[in-house]
Amino acid sequence: MGRTVKDGEQLVLALYVRDLERSAKFFTDLGFVVNRRDGVFMELRWETSLLFLVEMPDVKPPEKAIGNLRVVVDDVDKLYQKARSLGYEIVTEIGDRYYGMRDFVVAGPDGIHLRFASLKA
C-alpha cells in the first residue's frame, strides 16, 4: 500500500479549545500560520507540520499541564523576547539544556504549553 499523506502530515495533533479566536491569536502571535478555517475547526501550519484547533466551549482545561508541544526554531532567543513582549506567561525560562537544546516554555489558553527550542551551537 502506498503512502496516502504528505510528509509532515502523518501525525497531527488536534487540540480542543474553548475559544477558537483566542487560541488562534496565541498560536499566530508566535509564528503559526492559519491554513484554513471551517466553522469551529482551524488548521494551523508550522513549516511542514500541521496543528488542528477544534472549538469546544464546554471543554475543561487540565488543572496542571500534562506535557508540551515542542517547536524547533532558528532563533529561540528572538521568539522568547517576542513571547515576553506580548505578555504571555513563561513557565520555563529560557536556558541551555542537557539534551542539546536551548529552549523555553510558554503557557497558552486552555492549559496548552508550547516549548520553543533551538539546537545549541
mmCIF file with all atom_site columns, C-alpha atoms in Angstrom:
data_model
loop_
_atom_site.group_PDB
_atom_site.id
_atom_site.type_symbol
_atom_site.label_atom_id
_atom_site.label_alt_id
_atom_site.label_comp_id
_atom_site.label_asym_id
_atom_site.label_entity_id
_atom_site.label_seq_id
_atom_site.pdbx_PDB_ins_code
_atom_site.Cartn_x
_atom_site.Cartn_y
_atom_site.Cartn_z
_atom_site.occupancy
_atom_site.B_iso_or_equiv
_atom_site.pdbx_formal_charge
_atom_site.auth_seq_id
_atom_site.auth_comp_id
_atom_site.auth_asym_id
_atom_site.auth_atom_id
_atom_site.pdbx_PDB_model_num
ATOM 1   C CA . MET A 1 1   ? 0.000   0.000  0.000  1.00 0.00 ? 1   MET A CA 1
ATOM 2   C CA . GLY A 1 2   ? 1.395   3.408  -0.979 1.00 0.00 ? 2   GLY A CA 1
ATOM 3   C CA . ARG A 1 3   ? 1.719   6.420  1.231  1.00 0.00 ? 3   ARG A CA 1
ATOM 4   C CA . THR A 1 4   ? -1.516  8.426  1.352  1.00 0.00 ? 4   THR A CA 1
ATOM 5   C CA . VAL A 1 5   ? -0.482  11.606 3.172  1.00 0.00 ? 5   VAL A CA 1
ATOM 6   C CA . LYS A 1 6   ? 2.195   14.228 2.637  1.00 0.00 ? 6   LYS A CA 1
ATOM 7   C CA . ASP A 1 7   ? 5.379   14.381 4.699  1.00 0.00 ? 7   ASP A CA 1
ATOM 8   C CA . GLY A 1 8   ? 4.708   16.296 7.915  1.00 0.00 ? 8   GLY A CA 1
ATOM 9   C CA . GLU A 1 9   ? 1.021   15.337 7.908  1.00 0.00 ? 9   GLU A CA 1
ATOM 10  C CA . GLN A 1 10  ? 1.246   11.738 9.088  1.00 0.00 ? 10  GLN A CA 1
ATOM 11  C CA . LEU A 1 11  ? 0.971   12.698 12.764 1.00 0.00 ? 11  LEU A CA 1
ATOM 12  C CA . VAL A 1 12  ? -1.246  15.695 13.531 1.00 0.00 ? 12  VAL A CA 1
ATOM 13  C CA . LEU A 1 13  ? -2.265  16.925 16.972 1.00 0.00 ? 13  LEU A CA 1
ATOM 14  C CA . ALA A 1 14  ? -5.836  18.203 17.385 1.00 0.00 ? 14  ALA A CA 1
ATOM 15  C CA . LEU A 1 15  ? -6.401  20.443 20.410 1.00 0.00 ? 15  LEU A CA 1
ATOM 16  C CA . TYR A 1 16  ? -9.819  21.142 21.898 1.00 0.00 ? 16  TYR A CA 1
ATOM 17  C CA . VAL A 1 17  ? -10.094 24.813 22.834 1.00 0.00 ? 17  VAL A CA 1
ATOM 18  C CA . ARG A 1 18  ? -12.840 26.859 24.481 1.00 0.00 ? 18  ARG A CA 1
ATOM 19  C CA . ASP A 1 19  ? -12.366 29.964 22.325 1.00 0.00 ? 19  ASP A CA 1
ATOM 20  C CA . LEU A 1 20  ? -11.057 29.413 18.807 1.00 0.00 ? 20  LEU A CA 1
ATOM 21  C CA . GLU A 1 21  ? -10.213 33.077 18.177 1.00 0.00 ? 21  GLU A CA 1
ATOM 22  C CA . ARG A 1 22  ? -8.248  33.440 21.417 1.00 0.00 ? 22  ARG A CA 1
ATOM 23  C CA . SER A 1 23  ? -6.294  30.251 20.753 1.00 0.00 ? 23  SER A CA 1
ATOM 24  C CA . ALA A 1 24  ? -5.656  31.194 17.123 1.00 0.00 ? 24  ALA A CA 1
ATOM 25  C CA . LYS A 1 25  ? -4.261  34.560 18.239 1.00 0.00 ? 25  LYS A CA 1
ATOM 26  C CA . PHE A 1 26  ? -1.863  32.846 20.655 1.00 0.00 ? 26  PHE A CA 1
ATOM 27  C CA . PHE A 1 27  ? -0.531  30.475 18.003 1.00 0.00 ? 27  PHE A CA 1
ATOM 28  C CA . THR A 1 28  ? -0.315  33.049 15.200 1.00 0.00 ? 28  THR A CA 1
ATOM 29  C CA . ASP A 1 29  ? 1.341   35.591 17.501 1.00 0.00 ? 29  ASP A CA 1
ATOM 30  C CA . LEU A 1 30  ? 4.107   33.034 17.972 1.00 0.00 ? 30  LEU A CA 1
ATOM 31  C CA . GLY A 1 31  ? 4.554   32.171 14.301 1.00 0.00 ? 31  GLY A CA 1
ATOM 32  C CA . PHE A 1 32  ? 1.943   29.602 13.271 1.00 0.00 ? 32  PHE A CA 1
ATOM 33  C CA . VAL A 1 33  ? 0.028   30.323 10.046 1.00 0.00 ? 33  VAL A CA 1
ATOM 34  C CA . VAL A 1 34  ? -3.695  29.723 9.532  1.00 0.00 ? 34  VAL A CA 1
ATOM 35  C CA . ASN A 1 35  ? -4.105  27.295 6.634  1.00 0.00 ? 35  ASN A CA 1
ATOM 36  C CA . ARG A 1 36  ? -7.887  27.121 6.674  1.00 0.00 ? 36  ARG A CA 1
ATOM 37  C CA . ARG A 1 37  ? -10.912 27.576 8.863  1.00 0.00 ? 37  ARG A CA 1
ATOM 38  C CA . ASP A 1 38  ? -14.281 25.904 8.728  1.00 0.00 ? 38  ASP A CA 1
ATOM 39  C CA . GLY A 1 39  ? -16.710 26.897 11.478 1.00 0.00 ? 39  GLY A CA 1
ATOM 40  C CA . VAL A 1 40  ? -15.356 25.564 14.774 1.00 0.00 ? 40  VAL A CA 1
ATOM 41  C CA . PHE A 1 41  ? -12.289 23.999 13.118 1.00 0.00 ? 41  PHE A CA 1
ATOM 42  C CA . MET A 1 42  ? -8.978  25.641 12.249 1.00 0.00 ? 42  MET A CA 1
ATOM 43  C CA . GLU A 1 43  ? -5.911  24.145 10.599 1.00 0.00 ? 43  GLU A CA 1
ATOM 44  C CA . LEU A 1 44  ? -2.609  25.790 11.513 1.00 0.00 ? 44  LEU A CA 1
ATOM 45  C CA . ARG A 1 45  ? 0.755   25.176 9.898  1.00 0.00 ? 45  ARG A CA 1
ATOM 46  C CA . TRP A 1 46  ? 4.297   25.456 11.169 1.00 0.00 ? 46  TRP A CA 1
ATOM 47  C CA . GLU A 1 47  ? 6.529   24.949 8.124  1.00 0.00 ? 47  GLU A CA 1
ATOM 48  C CA . THR A 1 48  ? 5.601   21.396 7.033  1.00 0.00 ? 48  THR A CA 1
ATOM 49  C CA . SER A 1 49  ? 3.718   20.391 10.194 1.00 0.00 ? 49  SER A CA 1
ATOM 50  C CA . LEU A 1 50  ? 0.020   20.771 10.947 1.00 0.00 ? 50  LEU A CA 1
ATOM 51  C CA . LEU A 1 51  ? -1.886  21.518 14.136 1.00 0.00 ? 51  LEU A CA 1
ATOM 52  C CA . PHE A 1 52  ? -5.673  21.390 14.385 1.00 0.00 ? 52  PHE A CA 1
ATOM 53  C CA . LEU A 1 53  ? -7.760  23.513 16.744 1.00 0.00 ? 53  LEU A CA 1
ATOM 54  C CA . VAL A 1 54  ? -11.347 22.469 17.447 1.00 0.00 ? 54  VAL A CA 1
ATOM 55  C CA . GLU A 1 55  ? -13.608 24.818 19.397 1.00 0.00 ? 55  GLU A CA 1
ATOM 56  C CA . MET A 1 56  ? -15.453 23.087 22.225 1.00 0.00 ? 56  MET A CA 1
ATOM 57  C CA . PRO A 1 57  ? -16.721 25.790 24.619 1.00 0.00 ? 57  PRO A CA 1
ATOM 58  C CA . ASP A 1 58  ? -17.536 23.282 27.373 1.00 0.00 ? 58  ASP A CA 1
ATOM 59  C CA . VAL A 1 59  ? -14.112 21.625 27.449 1.00 0.00 ? 59  VAL A CA 1
ATOM 60  C CA . LYS A 1 60  ? -12.388 21.942 30.821 1.00 0.00 ? 60  LYS A CA 1
ATOM 61  C CA . PRO A 1 61  ? -8.659  22.644 30.721 1.00 0.00 ? 61  PRO A CA 1
ATOM 62  C CA . PRO A 1 62  ? -6.471  20.483 32.945 1.00 0.00 ? 62  PRO A CA 1
ATOM 63  C CA . GLU A 1 63  ? -5.609  21.906 36.344 1.00 0.00 ? 63  GLU A CA 1
ATOM 64  C CA . LYS A 1 64  ? -1.961  21.223 35.586 1.00 0.00 ? 64  LYS A CA 1
ATOM 65  C CA . ALA A 1 65  ? -0.235  20.875 32.210 1.00 0.00 ? 65  ALA A CA 1
ATOM 66  C CA . ILE A 1 66  ? 0.257   17.268 31.182 1.00 0.00 ? 66  ILE A CA 1
ATOM 67  C CA . GLY A 1 67  ? 3.001   17.996 28.643 1.00 0.00 ? 67  GLY A CA 1
ATOM 68  C CA . ASN A 1 68  ? 4.025   20.411 25.930 1.00 0.00 ? 68  ASN A CA 1
ATOM 69  C CA . LEU A 1 69  ? 4.328   20.644 22.188 1.00 0.00 ? 69  LEU A CA 1
ATOM 70  C CA . ARG A 1 70  ? 7.911   21.308 21.059 1.00 0.00 ? 70  ARG A CA 1
ATOM 71  C CA . VAL A 1 71  ? 8.584   23.551 18.075 1.00 0.00 ? 71  VAL A CA 1
ATOM 72  C CA . VAL A 1 72  ? 12.159  23.843 16.797 1.00 0.00 ? 72  VAL A CA 1
ATOM 73  C CA . VAL A 1 73  ? 13.055  27.324 15.553 1.00 0.00 ? 73  VAL A CA 1
ATOM 74  C CA . ASP A 1 74  ? 16.171  29.002 14.177 1.00 0.00 ? 74  ASP A CA 1
ATOM 75  C CA . ASP A 1 75  ? 16.383  31.762 16.814 1.00 0.00 ? 75  ASP A CA 1
ATOM 76  C CA . VAL A 1 76  ? 14.783  30.782 20.111 1.00 0.00 ? 76  VAL A CA 1
ATOM 77  C CA . ASP A 1 77  ? 16.068  33.902 21.885 1.00 0.00 ? 77  ASP A CA 1
ATOM 78  C CA . LYS A 1 78  ? 14.234  36.166 19.450 1.00 0.00 ? 78  LYS A CA 1
ATOM 79  C CA . LEU A 1 79  ? 10.983  34.231 19.898 1.00 0.00 ? 79  LEU A CA 1
ATOM 80  C CA . TYR A 1 80  ? 11.432  34.271 23.679 1.00 0.00 ? 80  TYR A CA 1
ATOM 81  C CA . GLN A 1 81  ? 11.663  38.071 23.630 1.00 0.00 ? 81  GLN A CA 1
ATOM 82  C CA . LYS A 1 82  ? 8.572   38.250 21.426 1.00 0.00 ? 82  LYS A CA 1
ATOM 83  C CA . ALA A 1 83  ? 6.546   35.991 23.753 1.00 0.00 ? 83  ALA A CA 1
ATOM 84  C CA . ARG A 1 84  ? 7.562   38.109 26.759 1.00 0.00 ? 84  ARG A CA 1
ATOM 85  C CA . SER A 1 85  ? 6.783   41.381 24.971 1.00 0.00 ? 85  SER A CA 1
ATOM 86  C CA . LEU A 1 86  ? 3.306   40.074 24.120 1.00 0.00 ? 86  LEU A CA 1
ATOM 87  C CA . GLY A 1 87  ? 2.718   39.333 27.795 1.00 0.00 ? 87  GLY A CA 1
ATOM 88  C CA . TYR A 1 88  ? 2.449   35.559 27.533 1.00 0.00 ? 88  TYR A CA 1
ATOM 89  C CA . GLU A 1 89  ? 3.246   33.575 30.667 1.00 0.00 ? 89  GLU A CA 1
ATOM 90  C CA . ILE A 1 90  ? 6.687   31.975 30.527 1.00 0.00 ? 90  ILE A CA 1
ATOM 91  C CA . VAL A 1 91  ? 6.501   28.788 32.593 1.00 0.00 ? 91  VAL A CA 1
ATOM 92  C CA . THR A 1 92  ? 10.077  27.643 31.976 1.00 0.00 ? 92  THR A CA 1
ATOM 93  C CA . GLU A 1 93  ? 12.658  30.380 31.478 1.00 0.00 ? 93  GLU A CA 1
ATOM 94  C CA . ILE A 1 94  ? 14.988  30.222 28.512 1.00 0.00 ? 94  ILE A CA 1
ATOM 95  C CA . GLY A 1 95  ? 18.161  28.263 29.042 1.00 0.00 ? 95  GLY A CA 1
ATOM 96  C CA . ASP A 1 96  ? 20.636  25.733 27.690 1.00 0.00 ? 96  ASP A CA 1
ATOM 97  C CA . ARG A 1 97  ? 19.541  22.171 28.433 1.00 0.00 ? 97  ARG A CA 1
ATOM 98  C CA . TYR A 1 98  ? 21.426  18.939 28.953 1.00 0.00 ? 98  TYR A CA 1
ATOM 99  C CA . TYR A 1 99  ? 19.664  17.419 25.916 1.00 0.00 ? 99  TYR A CA 1
ATOM 100 C CA . GLY A 1 100 ? 21.452  19.744 23.479 1.00 0.00 ? 100 GLY A CA 1
ATOM 101 C CA . MET A 1 101 ? 18.851  22.444 23.046 1.00 0.00 ? 101 MET A CA 1
ATOM 102 C CA . ARG A 1 102 ? 18.226  25.968 24.211 1.00 0.00 ? 102 ARG A CA 1
ATOM 103 C CA . ASP A 1 103 ? 14.534  26.371 24.965 1.00 0.00 ? 103 ASP A CA 1
ATOM 104 C CA . PHE A 1 104 ? 11.688  27.917 26.928 1.00 0.00 ? 104 PHE A CA 1
ATOM 105 C CA . VAL A 1 105 ? 8.062   27.012 27.631 1.00 0.00 ? 105 VAL A CA 1
ATOM 106 C CA . VAL A 1 106 ? 5.162   29.424 27.220 1.00 0.00 ? 106 VAL A CA 1
ATOM 107 C CA . ALA A 1 107 ? 1.609   28.903 28.504 1.00 0.00 ? 107 ALA A CA 1
ATOM 108 C CA . GLY A 1 108 ? -1.308  29.436 26.187 1.00 0.00 ? 108 GLY A CA 1
ATOM 109 C CA . PRO A 1 109 ? -5.065  29.227 26.519 1.00 0.00 ? 109 PRO A CA 1
ATOM 110 C CA . ASP A 1 110 ? -6.757  26.129 27.923 1.00 0.00 ? 110 ASP A CA 1
ATOM 111 C CA . GLY A 1 111 ? -3.644  24.692 29.572 1.00 0.00 ? 111 GLY A CA 1
ATOM 112 C CA . ILE A 1 112 ? -1.672  24.412 26.337 1.00 0.00 ? 112 ILE A CA 1
ATOM 113 C CA . HIS A 1 113 ? 2.100   24.685 26.754 1.00 0.00 ? 113 HIS A CA 1
ATOM 114 C CA . LEU A 1 114 ? 4.488   25.245 23.859 1.00 0.00 ? 114 LEU A CA 1
ATOM 115 C CA . ARG A 1 115 ? 8.215   24.543 24.146 1.00 0.00 ? 115 ARG A CA 1
ATOM 116 C CA . PHE A 1 116 ? 10.220  26.528 21.614 1.00 0.00 ? 116 PHE A CA 1
ATOM 117 C CA . ALA A 1 117 ? 13.763  25.285 21.079 1.00 0.00 ? 117 ALA A CA 1
ATOM 118 C CA . SER A 1 118 ? 16.905  25.752 19.012 1.00 0.00 ? 118 SER A CA 1
ATOM 119 C CA . LEU A 1 119 ? 19.838  23.383 18.756 1.00 0.00 ? 119 LEU A CA 1
ATOM 120 C CA . LYS A 1 120 ? 22.749  24.592 20.854 1.00 0.00 ? 120 LYS A CA 1
ATOM 121 C CA . ALA A 1 121 ? 25.675  25.785 18.756 1.00 0.00 ? 121 ALA A CA 1
#
